[in-house]
PDB file of C-alpha atoms in Angstrom:
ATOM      1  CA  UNK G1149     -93.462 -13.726  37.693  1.00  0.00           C
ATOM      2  CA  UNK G1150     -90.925 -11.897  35.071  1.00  0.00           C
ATOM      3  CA  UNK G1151     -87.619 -11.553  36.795  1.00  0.00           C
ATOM      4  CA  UNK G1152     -85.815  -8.874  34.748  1.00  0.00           C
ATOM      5  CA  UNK G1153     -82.064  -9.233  35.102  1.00  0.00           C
ATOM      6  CA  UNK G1154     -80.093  -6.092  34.250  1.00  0.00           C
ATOM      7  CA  UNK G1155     -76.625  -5.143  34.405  1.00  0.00           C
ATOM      8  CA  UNK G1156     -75.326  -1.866  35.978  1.00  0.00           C
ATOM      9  CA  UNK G1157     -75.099   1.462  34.344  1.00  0.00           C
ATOM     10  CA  UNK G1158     -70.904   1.916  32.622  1.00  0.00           C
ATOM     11  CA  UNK G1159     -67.893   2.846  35.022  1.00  0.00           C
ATOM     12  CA  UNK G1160     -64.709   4.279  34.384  1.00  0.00           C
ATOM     13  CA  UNK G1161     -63.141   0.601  35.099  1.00  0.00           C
ATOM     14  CA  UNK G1162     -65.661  -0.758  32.723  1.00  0.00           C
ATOM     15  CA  UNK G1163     -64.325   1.804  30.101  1.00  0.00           C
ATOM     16  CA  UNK G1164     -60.660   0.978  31.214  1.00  0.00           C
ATOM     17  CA  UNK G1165     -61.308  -2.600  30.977  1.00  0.00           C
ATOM     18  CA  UNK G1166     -60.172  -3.086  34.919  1.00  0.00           C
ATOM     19  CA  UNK G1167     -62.044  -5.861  36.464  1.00  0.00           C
ATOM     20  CA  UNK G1168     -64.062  -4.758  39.335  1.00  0.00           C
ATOM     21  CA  UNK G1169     -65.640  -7.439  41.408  1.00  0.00           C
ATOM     22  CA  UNK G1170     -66.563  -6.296  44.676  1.00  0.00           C
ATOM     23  CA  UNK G1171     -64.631  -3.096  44.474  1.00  0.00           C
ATOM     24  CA  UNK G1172     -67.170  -0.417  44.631  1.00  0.00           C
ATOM     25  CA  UNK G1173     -66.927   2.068  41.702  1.00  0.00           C
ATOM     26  CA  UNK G1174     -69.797   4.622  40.729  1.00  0.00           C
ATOM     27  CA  UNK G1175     -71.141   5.105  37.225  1.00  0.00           C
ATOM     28  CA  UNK G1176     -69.607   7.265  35.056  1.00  0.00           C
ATOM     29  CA  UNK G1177     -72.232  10.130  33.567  1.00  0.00           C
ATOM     30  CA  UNK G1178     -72.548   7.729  30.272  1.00  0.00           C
ATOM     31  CA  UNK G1179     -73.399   4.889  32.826  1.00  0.00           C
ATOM     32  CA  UNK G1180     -76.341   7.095  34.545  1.00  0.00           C
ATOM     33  CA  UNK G1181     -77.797   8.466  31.134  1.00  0.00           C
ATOM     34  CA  UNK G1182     -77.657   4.671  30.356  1.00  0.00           C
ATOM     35  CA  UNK G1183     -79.645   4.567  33.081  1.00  0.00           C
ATOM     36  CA  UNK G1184     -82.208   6.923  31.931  1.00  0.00           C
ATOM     37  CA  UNK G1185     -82.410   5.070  28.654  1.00  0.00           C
ATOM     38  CA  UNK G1186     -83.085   1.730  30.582  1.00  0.00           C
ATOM     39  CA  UNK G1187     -86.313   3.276  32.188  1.00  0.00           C
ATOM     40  CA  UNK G1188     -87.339   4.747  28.896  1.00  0.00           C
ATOM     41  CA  UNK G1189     -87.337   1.167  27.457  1.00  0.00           C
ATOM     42  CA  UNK G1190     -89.158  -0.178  29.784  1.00  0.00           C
ATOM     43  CA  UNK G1191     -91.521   2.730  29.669  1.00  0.00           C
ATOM     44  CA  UNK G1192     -91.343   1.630  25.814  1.00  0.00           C
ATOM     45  CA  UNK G1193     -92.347  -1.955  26.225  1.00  0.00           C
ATOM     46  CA  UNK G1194     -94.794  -0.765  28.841  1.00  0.00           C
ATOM     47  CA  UNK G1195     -93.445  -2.698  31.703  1.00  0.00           C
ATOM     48  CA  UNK G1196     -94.019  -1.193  35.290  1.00  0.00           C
ATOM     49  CA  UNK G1197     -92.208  -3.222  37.290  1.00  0.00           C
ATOM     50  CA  UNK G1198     -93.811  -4.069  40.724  1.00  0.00           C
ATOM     51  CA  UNK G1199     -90.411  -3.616  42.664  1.00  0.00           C
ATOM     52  CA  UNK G1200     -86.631  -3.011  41.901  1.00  0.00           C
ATOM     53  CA  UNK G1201     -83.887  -4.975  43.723  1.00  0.00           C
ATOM     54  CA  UNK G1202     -80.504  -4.572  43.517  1.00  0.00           C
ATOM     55  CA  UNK G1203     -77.216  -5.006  44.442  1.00  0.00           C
ATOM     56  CA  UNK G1204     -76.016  -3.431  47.653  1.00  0.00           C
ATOM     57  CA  UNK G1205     -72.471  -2.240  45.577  1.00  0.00           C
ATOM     58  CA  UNK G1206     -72.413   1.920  44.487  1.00  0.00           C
ATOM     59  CA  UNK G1207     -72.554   1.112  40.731  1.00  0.00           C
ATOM     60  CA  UNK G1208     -76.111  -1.111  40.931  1.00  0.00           C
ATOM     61  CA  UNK G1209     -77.399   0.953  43.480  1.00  0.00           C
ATOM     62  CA  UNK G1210     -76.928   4.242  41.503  1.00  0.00           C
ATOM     63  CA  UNK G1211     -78.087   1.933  38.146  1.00  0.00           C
ATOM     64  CA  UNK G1212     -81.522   1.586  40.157  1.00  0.00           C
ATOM     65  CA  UNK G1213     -82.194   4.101  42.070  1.00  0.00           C
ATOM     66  CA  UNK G1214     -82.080   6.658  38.382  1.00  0.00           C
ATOM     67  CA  UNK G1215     -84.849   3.615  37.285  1.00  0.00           C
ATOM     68  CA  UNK G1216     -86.636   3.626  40.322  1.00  0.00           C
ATOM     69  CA  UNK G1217     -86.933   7.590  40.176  1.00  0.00           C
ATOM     70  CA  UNK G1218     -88.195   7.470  36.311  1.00  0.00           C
ATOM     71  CA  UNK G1219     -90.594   4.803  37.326  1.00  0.00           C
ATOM     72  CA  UNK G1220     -91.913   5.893  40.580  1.00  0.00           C
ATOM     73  CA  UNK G1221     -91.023   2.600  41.801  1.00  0.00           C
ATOM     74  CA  UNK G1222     -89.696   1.580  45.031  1.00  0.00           C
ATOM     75  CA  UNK G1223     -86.224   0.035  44.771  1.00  0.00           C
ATOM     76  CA  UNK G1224     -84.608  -2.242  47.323  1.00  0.00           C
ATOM     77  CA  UNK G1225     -81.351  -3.308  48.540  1.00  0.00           C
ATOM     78  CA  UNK G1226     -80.872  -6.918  48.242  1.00  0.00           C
ATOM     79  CA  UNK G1227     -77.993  -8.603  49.363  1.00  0.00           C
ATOM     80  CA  UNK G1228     -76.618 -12.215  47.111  1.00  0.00           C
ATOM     81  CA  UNK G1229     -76.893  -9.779  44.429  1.00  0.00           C
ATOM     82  CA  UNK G1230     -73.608  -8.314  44.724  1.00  0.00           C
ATOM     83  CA  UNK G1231     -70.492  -9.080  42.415  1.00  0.00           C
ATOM     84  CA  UNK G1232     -68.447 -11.477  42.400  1.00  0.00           C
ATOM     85  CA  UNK G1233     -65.258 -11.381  44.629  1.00  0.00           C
ATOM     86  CA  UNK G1234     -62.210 -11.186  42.125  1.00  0.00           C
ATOM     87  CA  UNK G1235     -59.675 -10.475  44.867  1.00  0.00           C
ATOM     88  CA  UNK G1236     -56.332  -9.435  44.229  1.00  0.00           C
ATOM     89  CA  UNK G1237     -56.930  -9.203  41.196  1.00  0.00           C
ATOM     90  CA  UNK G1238     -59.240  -6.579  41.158  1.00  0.00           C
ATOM     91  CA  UNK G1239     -57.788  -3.346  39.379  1.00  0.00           C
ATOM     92  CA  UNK G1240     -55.976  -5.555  37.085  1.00  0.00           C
ATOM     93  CA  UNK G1241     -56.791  -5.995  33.555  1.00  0.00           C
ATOM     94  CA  UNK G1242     -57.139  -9.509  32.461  1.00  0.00           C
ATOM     95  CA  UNK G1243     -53.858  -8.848  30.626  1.00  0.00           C
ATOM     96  CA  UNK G1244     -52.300  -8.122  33.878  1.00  0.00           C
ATOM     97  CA  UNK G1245     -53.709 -10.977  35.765  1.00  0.00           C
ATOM     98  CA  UNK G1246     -51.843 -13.337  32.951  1.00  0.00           C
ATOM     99  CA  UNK G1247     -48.861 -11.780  33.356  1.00  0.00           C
ATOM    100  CA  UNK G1248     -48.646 -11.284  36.941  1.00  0.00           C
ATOM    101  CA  UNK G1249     -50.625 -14.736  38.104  1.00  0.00           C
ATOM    102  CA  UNK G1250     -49.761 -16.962  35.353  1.00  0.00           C
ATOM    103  CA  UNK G1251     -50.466 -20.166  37.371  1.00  0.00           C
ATOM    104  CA  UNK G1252     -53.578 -19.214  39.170  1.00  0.00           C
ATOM    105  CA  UNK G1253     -55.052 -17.709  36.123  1.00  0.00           C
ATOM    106  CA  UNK G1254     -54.577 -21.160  34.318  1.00  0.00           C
ATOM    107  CA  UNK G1255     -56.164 -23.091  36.979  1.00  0.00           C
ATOM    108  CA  UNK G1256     -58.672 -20.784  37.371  1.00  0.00           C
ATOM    109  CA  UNK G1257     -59.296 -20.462  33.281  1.00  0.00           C
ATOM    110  CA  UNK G1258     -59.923 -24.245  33.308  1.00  0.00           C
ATOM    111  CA  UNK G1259     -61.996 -25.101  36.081  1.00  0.00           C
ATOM    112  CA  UNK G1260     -63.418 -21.792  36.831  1.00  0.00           C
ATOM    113  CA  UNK G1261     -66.859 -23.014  38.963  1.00  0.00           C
ATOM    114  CA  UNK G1262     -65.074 -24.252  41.222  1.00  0.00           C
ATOM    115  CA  UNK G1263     -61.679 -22.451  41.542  1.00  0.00           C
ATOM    116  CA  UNK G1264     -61.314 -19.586  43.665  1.00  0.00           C
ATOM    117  CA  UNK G1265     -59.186 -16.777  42.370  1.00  0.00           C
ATOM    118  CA  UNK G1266     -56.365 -15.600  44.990  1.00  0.00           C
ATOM    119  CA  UNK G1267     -58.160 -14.168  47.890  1.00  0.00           C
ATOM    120  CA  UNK G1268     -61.535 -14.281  46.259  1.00  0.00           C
ATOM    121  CA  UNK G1269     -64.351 -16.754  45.250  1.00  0.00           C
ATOM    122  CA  UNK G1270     -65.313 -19.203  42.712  1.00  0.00           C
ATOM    123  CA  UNK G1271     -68.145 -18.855  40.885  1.00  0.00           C
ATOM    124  CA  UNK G1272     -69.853 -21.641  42.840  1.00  0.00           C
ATOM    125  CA  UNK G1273     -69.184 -19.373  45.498  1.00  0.00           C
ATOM    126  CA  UNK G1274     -71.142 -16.721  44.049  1.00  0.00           C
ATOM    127  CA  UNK G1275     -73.602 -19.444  43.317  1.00  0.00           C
ATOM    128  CA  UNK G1276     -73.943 -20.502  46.553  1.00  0.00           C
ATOM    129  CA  UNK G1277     -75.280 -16.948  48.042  1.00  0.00           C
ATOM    130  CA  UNK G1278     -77.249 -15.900  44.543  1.00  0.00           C
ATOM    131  CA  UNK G1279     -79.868 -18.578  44.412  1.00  0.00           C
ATOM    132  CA  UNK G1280     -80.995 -18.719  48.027  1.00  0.00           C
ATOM    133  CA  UNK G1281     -81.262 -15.014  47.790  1.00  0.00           C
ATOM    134  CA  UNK G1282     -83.372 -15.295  44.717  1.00  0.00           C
ATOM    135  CA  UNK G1283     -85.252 -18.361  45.561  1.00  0.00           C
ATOM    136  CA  UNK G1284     -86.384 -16.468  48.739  1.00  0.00           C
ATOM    137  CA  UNK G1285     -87.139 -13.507  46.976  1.00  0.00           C
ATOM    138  CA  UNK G1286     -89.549 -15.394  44.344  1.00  0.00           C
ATOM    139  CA  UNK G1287     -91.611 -16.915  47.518  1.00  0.00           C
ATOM    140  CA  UNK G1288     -91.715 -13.668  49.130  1.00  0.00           C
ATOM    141  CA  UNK G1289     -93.066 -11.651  45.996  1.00  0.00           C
ATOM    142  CA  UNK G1290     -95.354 -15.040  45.413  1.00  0.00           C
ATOM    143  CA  UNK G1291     -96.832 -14.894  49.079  1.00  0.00           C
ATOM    144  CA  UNK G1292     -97.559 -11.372  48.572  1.00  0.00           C
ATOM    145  CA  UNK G1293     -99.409 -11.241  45.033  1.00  0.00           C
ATOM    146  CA  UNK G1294    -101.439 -14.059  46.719  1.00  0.00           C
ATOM    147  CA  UNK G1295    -102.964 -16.744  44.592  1.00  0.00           C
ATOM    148  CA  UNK G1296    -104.434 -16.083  41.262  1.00  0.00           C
ATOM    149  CA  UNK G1297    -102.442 -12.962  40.609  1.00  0.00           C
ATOM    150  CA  UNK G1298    -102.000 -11.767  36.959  1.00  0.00           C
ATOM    151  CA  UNK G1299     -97.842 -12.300  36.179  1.00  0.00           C
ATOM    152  CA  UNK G1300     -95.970  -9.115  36.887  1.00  0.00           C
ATOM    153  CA  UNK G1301     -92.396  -7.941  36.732  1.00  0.00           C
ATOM    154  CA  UNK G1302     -89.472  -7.570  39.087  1.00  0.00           C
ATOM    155  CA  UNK G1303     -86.593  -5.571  37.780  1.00  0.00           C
ATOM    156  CA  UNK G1304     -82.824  -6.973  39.331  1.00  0.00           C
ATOM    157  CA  UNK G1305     -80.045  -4.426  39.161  1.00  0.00           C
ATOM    158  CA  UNK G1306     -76.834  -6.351  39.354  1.00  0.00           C
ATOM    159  CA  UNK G1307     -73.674  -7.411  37.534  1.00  0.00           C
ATOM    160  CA  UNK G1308     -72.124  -9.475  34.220  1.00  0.00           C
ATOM    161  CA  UNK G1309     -70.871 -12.293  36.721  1.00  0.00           C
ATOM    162  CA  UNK G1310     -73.603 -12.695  38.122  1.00  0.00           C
ATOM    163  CA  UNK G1311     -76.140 -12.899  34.920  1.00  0.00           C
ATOM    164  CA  UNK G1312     -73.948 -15.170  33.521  1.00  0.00           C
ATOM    165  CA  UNK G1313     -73.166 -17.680  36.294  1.00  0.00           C
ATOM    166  CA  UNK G1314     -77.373 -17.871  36.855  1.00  0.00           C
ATOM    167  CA  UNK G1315     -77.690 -18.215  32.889  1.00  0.00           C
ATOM    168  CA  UNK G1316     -74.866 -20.889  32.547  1.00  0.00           C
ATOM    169  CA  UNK G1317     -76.155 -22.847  35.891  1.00  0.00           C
ATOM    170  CA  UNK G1318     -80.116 -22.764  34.459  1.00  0.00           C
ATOM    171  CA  UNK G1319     -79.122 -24.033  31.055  1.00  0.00           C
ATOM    172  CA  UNK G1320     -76.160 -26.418  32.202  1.00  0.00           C
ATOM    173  CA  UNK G1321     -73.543 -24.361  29.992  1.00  0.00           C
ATOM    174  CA  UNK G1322     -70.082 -25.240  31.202  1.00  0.00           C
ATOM    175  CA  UNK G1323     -68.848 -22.445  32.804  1.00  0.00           C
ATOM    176  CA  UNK G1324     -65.863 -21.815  30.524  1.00  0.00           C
ATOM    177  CA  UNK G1325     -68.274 -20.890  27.777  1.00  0.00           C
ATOM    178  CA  UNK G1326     -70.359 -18.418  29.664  1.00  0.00           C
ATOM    179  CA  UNK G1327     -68.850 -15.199  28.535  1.00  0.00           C
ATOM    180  CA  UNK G1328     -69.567 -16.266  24.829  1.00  0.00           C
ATOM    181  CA  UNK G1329     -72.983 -17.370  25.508  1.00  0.00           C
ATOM    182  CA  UNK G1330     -73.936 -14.942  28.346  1.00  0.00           C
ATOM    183  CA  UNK G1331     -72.332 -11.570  28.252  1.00  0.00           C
ATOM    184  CA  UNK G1332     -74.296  -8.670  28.600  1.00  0.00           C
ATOM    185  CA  UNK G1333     -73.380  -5.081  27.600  1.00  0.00           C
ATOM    186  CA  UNK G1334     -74.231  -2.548  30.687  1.00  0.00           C
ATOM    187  CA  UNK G1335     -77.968  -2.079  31.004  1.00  0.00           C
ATOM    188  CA  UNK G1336     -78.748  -5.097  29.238  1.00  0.00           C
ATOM    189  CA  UNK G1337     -81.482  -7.283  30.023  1.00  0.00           C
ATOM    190  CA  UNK G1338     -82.138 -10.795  30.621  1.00  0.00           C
ATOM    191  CA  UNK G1339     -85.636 -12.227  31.591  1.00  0.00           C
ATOM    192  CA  UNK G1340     -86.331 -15.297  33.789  1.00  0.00           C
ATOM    193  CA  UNK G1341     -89.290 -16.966  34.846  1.00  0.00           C
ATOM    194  CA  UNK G1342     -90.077 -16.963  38.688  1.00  0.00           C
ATOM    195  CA  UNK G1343     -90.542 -20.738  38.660  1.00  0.00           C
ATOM    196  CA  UNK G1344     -87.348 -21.528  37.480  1.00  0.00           C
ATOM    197  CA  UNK G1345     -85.474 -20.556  40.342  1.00  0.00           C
ATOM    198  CA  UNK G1346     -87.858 -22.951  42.331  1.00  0.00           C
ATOM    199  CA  UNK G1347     -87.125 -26.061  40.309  1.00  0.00           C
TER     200      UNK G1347
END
């Protein structure tokens, strides 16, 4: 199974450089022609996926559902997909946050698995409610291709935190050196085999 990670279509805080977390912003219009262009390359690399999941938050939803529509393919609300929880300082830019929470944002910077931003989670956090999700998800969509199935392709409309906590955590990157290795502009793709959520 080709799990098809994807982040959501461009905002208006994306644009402004605000961080967003779980606040729940809708896509600008260049964020739903993005959209478009994500189903037309798929279309392009002739992959139909079997299902589309995605985040329960306005941005992913409206991301997949513009997919879904293109594809005639039936998209689903999965919860564990959703952002990560940036708490007060969503809104901010990350200039802000180092000016107005110099200390947390240090101790956050350095040991930020683990470290919870004020009022919000950790990335272990987001860890802890993204791979169960997942893992269950891979059974279920094993179970029902039944054994012997050719490989086919789920499609998971989410967000950057959340591709790049799953990348750094599968390829034991340290977590401070996930934006360089893992960033993904909006609508970009990673793909991940099935099995190596079950591992």
């Amino acid at each position: 199974m080709n799990l098809l990670f994807t982040r959501h279509g461009e905002t208006d805080w994306n644009v402004q450089k605000r961080i967003q977390g779980s606040t729940d912003t809708d896509l600008n219009e260049n964020g739903r022609m993005q959209a478009v262009r994500l189903a037309r390359q798929l279309e392009t690399n002739r992959i139909r996926p079997e299902r589309i999941f995605t985040s329960p938050l306005k941005r992913a939803c409206q991301t997949a559902r513009i997919v879904s529509e293109k594809l005639n393919t039936e998209c689903i609300v999965r919860d564990g997909l959703e952002e990560i929880n940036f708490g007060l300082w969503e809104g901010l830019t990350w200039t802000q946050v180092e000016d107005q929470y110099p200390e947390e944002f240090t101790a956050w910077y350095e040991n930020r698995r683990y470290q919870k931003t004020p009022m919000g989670e950790s990335y272990q956090d987001l860890l802890d409610r993204l791979l169960p999700s997942l893992r269950s998800l891979v059974e279920e969509e094993t179970e029902a291709a039944g054994p012997g199935s050719p490989s086919h392709s789920i499609v998971l409309v989410t967000h950057s935190a959340v591709i790049m906590s799953l990348m750094a955590y599968l390829n034991n990157t340290p977590f401070n050196q996930m934006v360089s290795h893992y960033k993904l502009n909006n609508t970009g793709i990673v793909q991940i085999k099935g099995e190596r959520l079950l591992t």
